[in-house]
Amino acid sequence: MKRIIILGAPGSGKGSQCQWIAKFYNIPHISTGDIFRKNIKEGTALGKKAKEYMDKGELVPDELVIDLLKNRLEEPDCVENGFLLDGFPRTLSQAQALSYFLKAKESEIDAVIYIDVDDSEIMNRALNRRTCSNPNCKAIYNISDNPPKKENICDKCGSPLFVRDDDNEETVSKRLRVYHEQTEPLIKYYEEVGILKKVQGQKVFQDTVELVRAALNS
Ligand code: ADP
Ligand code: ZN
């Protein structure tokens, strides 16, 4: 049983780290961004509302996110095994809501992994990012550092890759600004709780894996 939060700027590579962490601890990887994108694809009311904000690089309002996340955490896989949160919390009020929710269940977060990456590096990565369109795979590639063997095709599952709507220069700068303003304060918040583990993001994916592994074991 592990309850982990992964924190970092959009494009810091936390989504890629989540894939091995979730497998390693056998916990569900819960990405609020993925949940919204799924809703957008399915054309749900939630998806329609969320898209307005996401396309502008803004945060979806807390009231749309918090209940959604709480409902997800009530599902048996999370209750039985724990969870890995990716993209949540993103504001202090989300962090506080999560903390109250867990406290009421006499539960708590075991670790918060913070992946630190420079803004300039993040911009490069976002513009080169391709994501697998298969929702059960979600593999992530970088067309300069980690390209798929066949152009635009996922190595793992053969599905087509796509560029996320929000991976363009204007939206990425906006998201970085929003991150510094609204999400960065969570670093101090979890530092004070005493569960923050800071990892310097590395150029080579596997090097970051080793640092995250060490942090989770510490
Ligand atoms: P990245 O992986 O690049 O950090 P995400 O996939 O996590 O981006 O999120 C994409 C967008 O979805 C965000 O820019 C934001 O608009 C919205 N979103 C995702 N999670 C949250 C959240 N916890 N609170 C508010 N908005 C969110
Ligand atoms: Zn795939």
Short mmCIF file of C-alpha atoms and ligand atoms in Angstrom, two decimals:
data_model
loop_
_atom_site.label_atom_id
_atom_site.label_comp_id
_atom_site.label_asym_id
_atom_site.label_seq_id
_atom_site.Cartn_x
_atom_site.Cartn_y
_atom_site.Cartn_z
CA MET A 1 0.00 0.00 0.00
CA LYS A 2 1.48 3.30 -1.12
CA ARG A 3 -0.08 6.72 -1.49
CA ILE A 4 2.14 8.95 -3.56
CA ILE A 5 1.84 12.40 -5.12
CA ILE A 6 4.09 13.45 -7.95
CA LEU A 7 4.66 17.20 -8.29
CA GLY A 8 6.41 19.14 -10.99
CA ALA A 9 5.85 21.70 -13.70
CA PRO A 10 3.75 20.67 -16.69
CA GLY A 11 6.18 18.83 -18.93
CA SER A 12 8.65 17.99 -16.17
CA GLY A 13 8.35 14.33 -17.12
CA LYS A 14 6.19 13.30 -14.20
CA GLY A 15 3.76 11.44 -16.45
CA SER A 16 6.57 9.20 -17.73
CA GLN A 17 7.86 8.52 -14.23
CA CYS A 18 4.34 7.60 -13.18
CA GLN A 19 4.23 4.71 -15.59
CA TRP A 20 6.95 2.70 -13.85
CA ILE A 21 6.04 3.84 -10.32
CA ALA A 22 2.44 2.67 -10.75
CA LYS A 23 3.60 -0.71 -12.05
CA PHE A 24 6.29 -1.11 -9.42
CA TYR A 25 3.94 -0.48 -6.49
CA ASN A 26 0.90 -1.93 -8.23
CA ILE A 27 -1.12 1.23 -7.66
CA PRO A 28 -3.47 3.07 -10.01
CA HIS A 29 -1.95 6.05 -11.83
CA ILE A 30 -4.49 8.83 -11.53
CA SER A 31 -3.90 11.75 -13.85
CA THR A 32 -6.55 14.46 -13.64
CA GLY A 33 -5.35 15.75 -17.04
CA ASP A 34 -6.06 12.31 -18.55
CA ILE A 35 -9.47 12.16 -16.90
CA PHE A 36 -10.34 15.54 -18.43
CA ARG A 37 -9.01 14.57 -21.85
CA LYS A 38 -11.10 11.37 -21.73
CA ASN A 39 -14.18 13.43 -20.89
CA ILE A 40 -13.43 15.83 -23.72
CA LYS A 41 -13.12 12.93 -26.15
CA GLU A 42 -16.40 11.46 -24.95
CA GLY A 43 -18.07 14.86 -25.15
CA THR A 44 -19.34 14.85 -21.57
CA ALA A 45 -20.57 18.01 -19.85
CA LEU A 46 -17.49 17.95 -17.62
CA GLY A 47 -15.27 17.62 -20.68
CA LYS A 48 -16.88 20.61 -22.35
CA LYS A 49 -16.37 22.79 -19.30
CA ALA A 50 -12.80 21.60 -18.70
CA LYS A 51 -11.74 22.13 -22.32
CA GLU A 52 -12.40 25.88 -22.14
CA TYR A 53 -9.77 26.22 -19.43
CA MET A 54 -7.32 23.62 -20.69
CA ASP A 55 -7.06 25.12 -24.15
CA LYS A 56 -6.12 28.45 -22.60
CA GLY A 57 -3.52 26.88 -20.33
CA GLU A 58 -5.53 27.77 -17.25
CA LEU A 59 -6.46 25.51 -14.38
CA VAL A 60 -9.87 23.90 -14.34
CA PRO A 61 -11.72 25.40 -11.34
CA ASP A 62 -11.18 23.58 -8.04
CA GLU A 63 -14.85 22.69 -7.64
CA LEU A 64 -14.78 20.70 -10.89
CA VAL A 65 -11.61 18.86 -9.89
CA ILE A 66 -11.93 18.10 -6.21
CA ASP A 67 -15.16 16.06 -6.25
CA LEU A 68 -14.03 14.21 -9.32
CA LEU A 69 -10.81 13.21 -7.58
CA LYS A 70 -12.51 12.25 -4.32
CA ASN A 71 -14.90 9.98 -6.22
CA ARG A 72 -11.98 8.35 -7.94
CA LEU A 73 -10.21 7.73 -4.63
CA GLU A 74 -13.33 5.98 -3.29
CA GLU A 75 -13.03 3.30 -5.93
CA PRO A 76 -11.87 -0.11 -4.70
CA ASP A 77 -8.51 -0.16 -6.49
CA CYS A 78 -7.46 2.97 -4.58
CA VAL A 79 -8.97 1.86 -1.29
CA GLU A 80 -7.21 -1.50 -1.49
CA ASN A 81 -3.86 -0.59 -3.04
CA GLY A 82 -3.28 3.13 -2.63
CA PHE A 83 -2.68 5.51 -5.53
CA LEU A 84 -0.27 7.66 -7.48
CA LEU A 85 -1.59 11.17 -8.09
CA ASP A 86 -0.32 12.97 -11.16
CA GLY A 87 -1.53 16.52 -11.77
CA PHE A 88 -3.42 16.71 -8.51
CA PRO A 89 -3.25 18.64 -6.24
CA ARG A 90 -2.41 21.73 -8.25
CA THR A 91 -3.55 24.44 -5.85
CA LEU A 92 -3.33 24.88 -2.10
CA SER A 93 -7.07 24.42 -1.75
CA GLN A 94 -6.88 21.12 -3.65
CA ALA A 95 -4.06 20.01 -1.32
CA GLN A 96 -6.08 20.99 1.73
CA ALA A 97 -9.21 19.24 0.43
CA LEU A 98 -7.18 16.08 -0.17
CA SER A 99 -5.66 16.25 3.27
CA TYR A 100 -9.11 16.58 4.95
CA PHE A 101 -10.50 13.79 2.82
CA LEU A 102 -7.69 11.41 3.79
CA LYS A 103 -7.68 12.43 7.43
CA ALA A 104 -11.39 11.56 7.67
CA LYS A 105 -10.45 8.08 6.49
CA GLU A 106 -7.51 7.89 8.89
CA SER A 107 -5.25 7.73 5.91
CA GLU A 108 -2.40 9.89 4.67
CA ILE A 109 0.06 10.52 1.86
CA ASP A 110 3.29 8.56 2.18
CA ALA A 111 5.48 10.63 -0.10
CA VAL A 112 5.44 13.61 -2.42
CA ILE A 113 8.02 13.39 -5.17
CA TYR A 114 8.92 16.77 -6.62
CA ILE A 115 10.70 16.70 -9.97
CA ASP A 116 12.60 19.93 -10.54
CA VAL A 117 13.20 20.93 -14.19
CA ASP A 118 14.07 24.32 -15.76
CA ASP A 119 11.39 26.15 -17.74
CA SER A 120 13.55 26.28 -20.91
CA GLU A 121 14.02 22.51 -20.85
CA ILE A 122 10.29 22.07 -20.34
CA MET A 123 9.45 24.18 -23.37
CA ASN A 124 11.75 22.06 -25.58
CA ARG A 125 10.26 18.86 -24.30
CA ALA A 126 6.65 19.94 -24.73
CA LEU A 127 7.15 20.89 -28.34
CA ASN A 128 8.77 17.50 -29.04
CA ARG A 129 6.28 15.40 -27.10
CA ARG A 130 4.09 12.74 -28.72
CA THR A 131 1.59 10.73 -26.73
CA CYS A 132 0.14 7.29 -27.51
CA SER A 133 -3.55 7.55 -28.38
CA ASN A 134 -4.37 4.23 -26.72
CA PRO A 135 -5.88 5.10 -23.30
CA ASN A 136 -4.62 1.81 -21.84
CA CYS A 137 -1.05 2.56 -22.91
CA LYS A 138 -0.47 6.32 -22.77
CA ALA A 139 3.24 5.89 -23.63
CA ILE A 140 5.08 9.18 -24.10
CA TYR A 141 7.81 9.85 -26.68
CA ASN A 142 10.11 12.73 -27.47
CA ILE A 143 10.79 13.04 -31.18
CA SER A 144 14.33 14.31 -30.56
CA ASP A 145 15.51 12.37 -27.46
CA ASN A 146 13.32 9.29 -27.42
CA PRO A 147 11.62 8.80 -30.78
CA PRO A 148 9.44 5.77 -31.57
CA LYS A 149 10.99 3.19 -33.90
CA LYS A 150 8.34 3.87 -36.53
CA GLU A 151 7.35 7.48 -37.04
CA ASN A 152 4.15 8.38 -35.19
CA ILE A 153 3.47 4.78 -34.09
CA CYS A 154 3.70 3.57 -30.49
CA ASP A 155 6.48 0.97 -29.96
CA LYS A 156 4.53 -0.66 -27.17
CA CYS A 157 1.08 -1.09 -28.67
CA GLY A 158 1.19 0.01 -32.32
CA SER A 159 -1.41 2.76 -31.87
CA PRO A 160 -0.93 6.16 -33.53
CA LEU A 161 0.79 8.91 -31.57
CA PHE A 162 -0.65 12.39 -31.30
CA VAL A 163 0.31 15.90 -30.23
CA ARG A 164 -1.75 17.05 -27.30
CA ASP A 165 -3.80 20.17 -28.07
CA ASP A 166 -2.14 21.94 -25.17
CA ASP A 167 1.46 21.20 -26.26
CA ASN A 168 2.04 24.43 -28.18
CA GLU A 169 4.37 27.31 -27.30
CA GLU A 170 1.74 29.81 -26.20
CA THR A 171 -0.15 27.37 -24.02
CA VAL A 172 3.02 25.95 -22.49
CA SER A 173 4.28 29.42 -21.43
CA LYS A 174 0.91 30.15 -19.95
CA ARG A 175 0.88 26.82 -18.11
CA LEU A 176 4.36 27.47 -16.72
CA ARG A 177 3.20 30.84 -15.41
CA VAL A 178 0.14 29.26 -13.84
CA TYR A 179 2.34 26.54 -12.37
CA HIS A 180 4.71 29.02 -10.72
CA GLU A 181 1.83 31.02 -9.30
CA GLN A 182 -0.58 28.34 -8.17
CA THR A 183 1.19 25.00 -7.86
CA GLU A 184 4.71 25.90 -6.72
CA PRO A 185 3.45 26.89 -3.24
CA LEU A 186 2.64 23.20 -2.72
CA ILE A 187 6.36 22.44 -2.54
CA LYS A 188 6.66 24.44 0.65
CA TYR A 189 3.36 23.06 1.92
CA TYR A 190 4.52 19.44 1.67
CA GLU A 191 8.00 20.34 2.88
CA GLU A 192 6.37 21.58 6.06
CA VAL A 193 4.32 18.38 6.33
CA GLY A 194 7.70 16.63 6.12
CA ILE A 195 7.00 14.28 3.21
CA LEU A 196 8.53 16.16 0.28
CA LYS A 197 11.30 14.41 -1.65
CA LYS A 198 13.01 16.60 -4.21
CA VAL A 199 14.56 15.07 -7.31
CA GLN A 200 16.51 17.00 -9.95
CA GLY A 201 15.06 16.08 -13.35
CA GLN A 202 17.76 14.62 -15.62
CA LYS A 203 18.15 14.78 -19.39
CA VAL A 204 18.13 11.01 -19.65
CA PHE A 205 14.86 9.46 -18.51
CA GLN A 206 16.48 6.45 -16.85
CA ASP A 207 18.72 8.70 -14.73
CA THR A 208 15.64 10.38 -13.29
CA VAL A 209 14.12 6.94 -12.67
CA GLU A 210 17.10 6.03 -10.47
CA LEU A 211 16.81 9.26 -8.48
CA VAL A 212 13.06 8.82 -7.98
CA ARG A 213 13.59 5.20 -6.93
CA ALA A 214 16.18 6.29 -4.37
CA ALA A 215 13.89 9.04 -3.10
CA LEU A 216 10.98 6.64 -2.65
CA ASN A 217 13.23 4.25 -0.72
CA SER A 218 14.59 6.95 1.56
P1 ADP B 1 0.78 18.10 -17.69
O1 ADP B 1 0.88 16.60 -17.63
O2 ADP B 1 1.40 18.69 -18.88
O3 ADP B 1 1.16 18.74 -16.40
P2 ADP B 1 -1.99 17.62 -17.35
O4 ADP B 1 -2.28 16.56 -18.33
O5 ADP B 1 -1.75 17.20 -15.93
O6 ADP B 1 -0.76 18.45 -17.86
O7 ADP B 1 -3.17 18.70 -17.33
C1 ADP B 1 -3.59 19.34 -18.49
C2 ADP B 1 -4.57 20.45 -18.12
O8 ADP B 1 -5.69 19.90 -17.41
C3 ADP B 1 -4.01 21.52 -17.18
O9 ADP B 1 -3.31 22.51 -17.87
C4 ADP B 1 -5.29 22.03 -16.52
O10 ADP B 1 -5.99 22.91 -17.35
C5 ADP B 1 -6.13 20.78 -16.39
N1 ADP B 1 -5.93 20.13 -15.07
C6 ADP B 1 -5.41 18.90 -14.85
N2 ADP B 1 -5.37 18.63 -13.53
C7 ADP B 1 -5.86 19.71 -12.90
C8 ADP B 1 -6.07 20.06 -11.53
N3 ADP B 1 -5.74 19.23 -10.53
N4 ADP B 1 -6.63 21.27 -11.27
C9 ADP B 1 -6.95 22.11 -12.24
N5 ADP B 1 -6.77 21.87 -13.54
C10 ADP B 1 -6.24 20.68 -13.88
ZN ZN B 2 0.85 2.76 -26.99
#
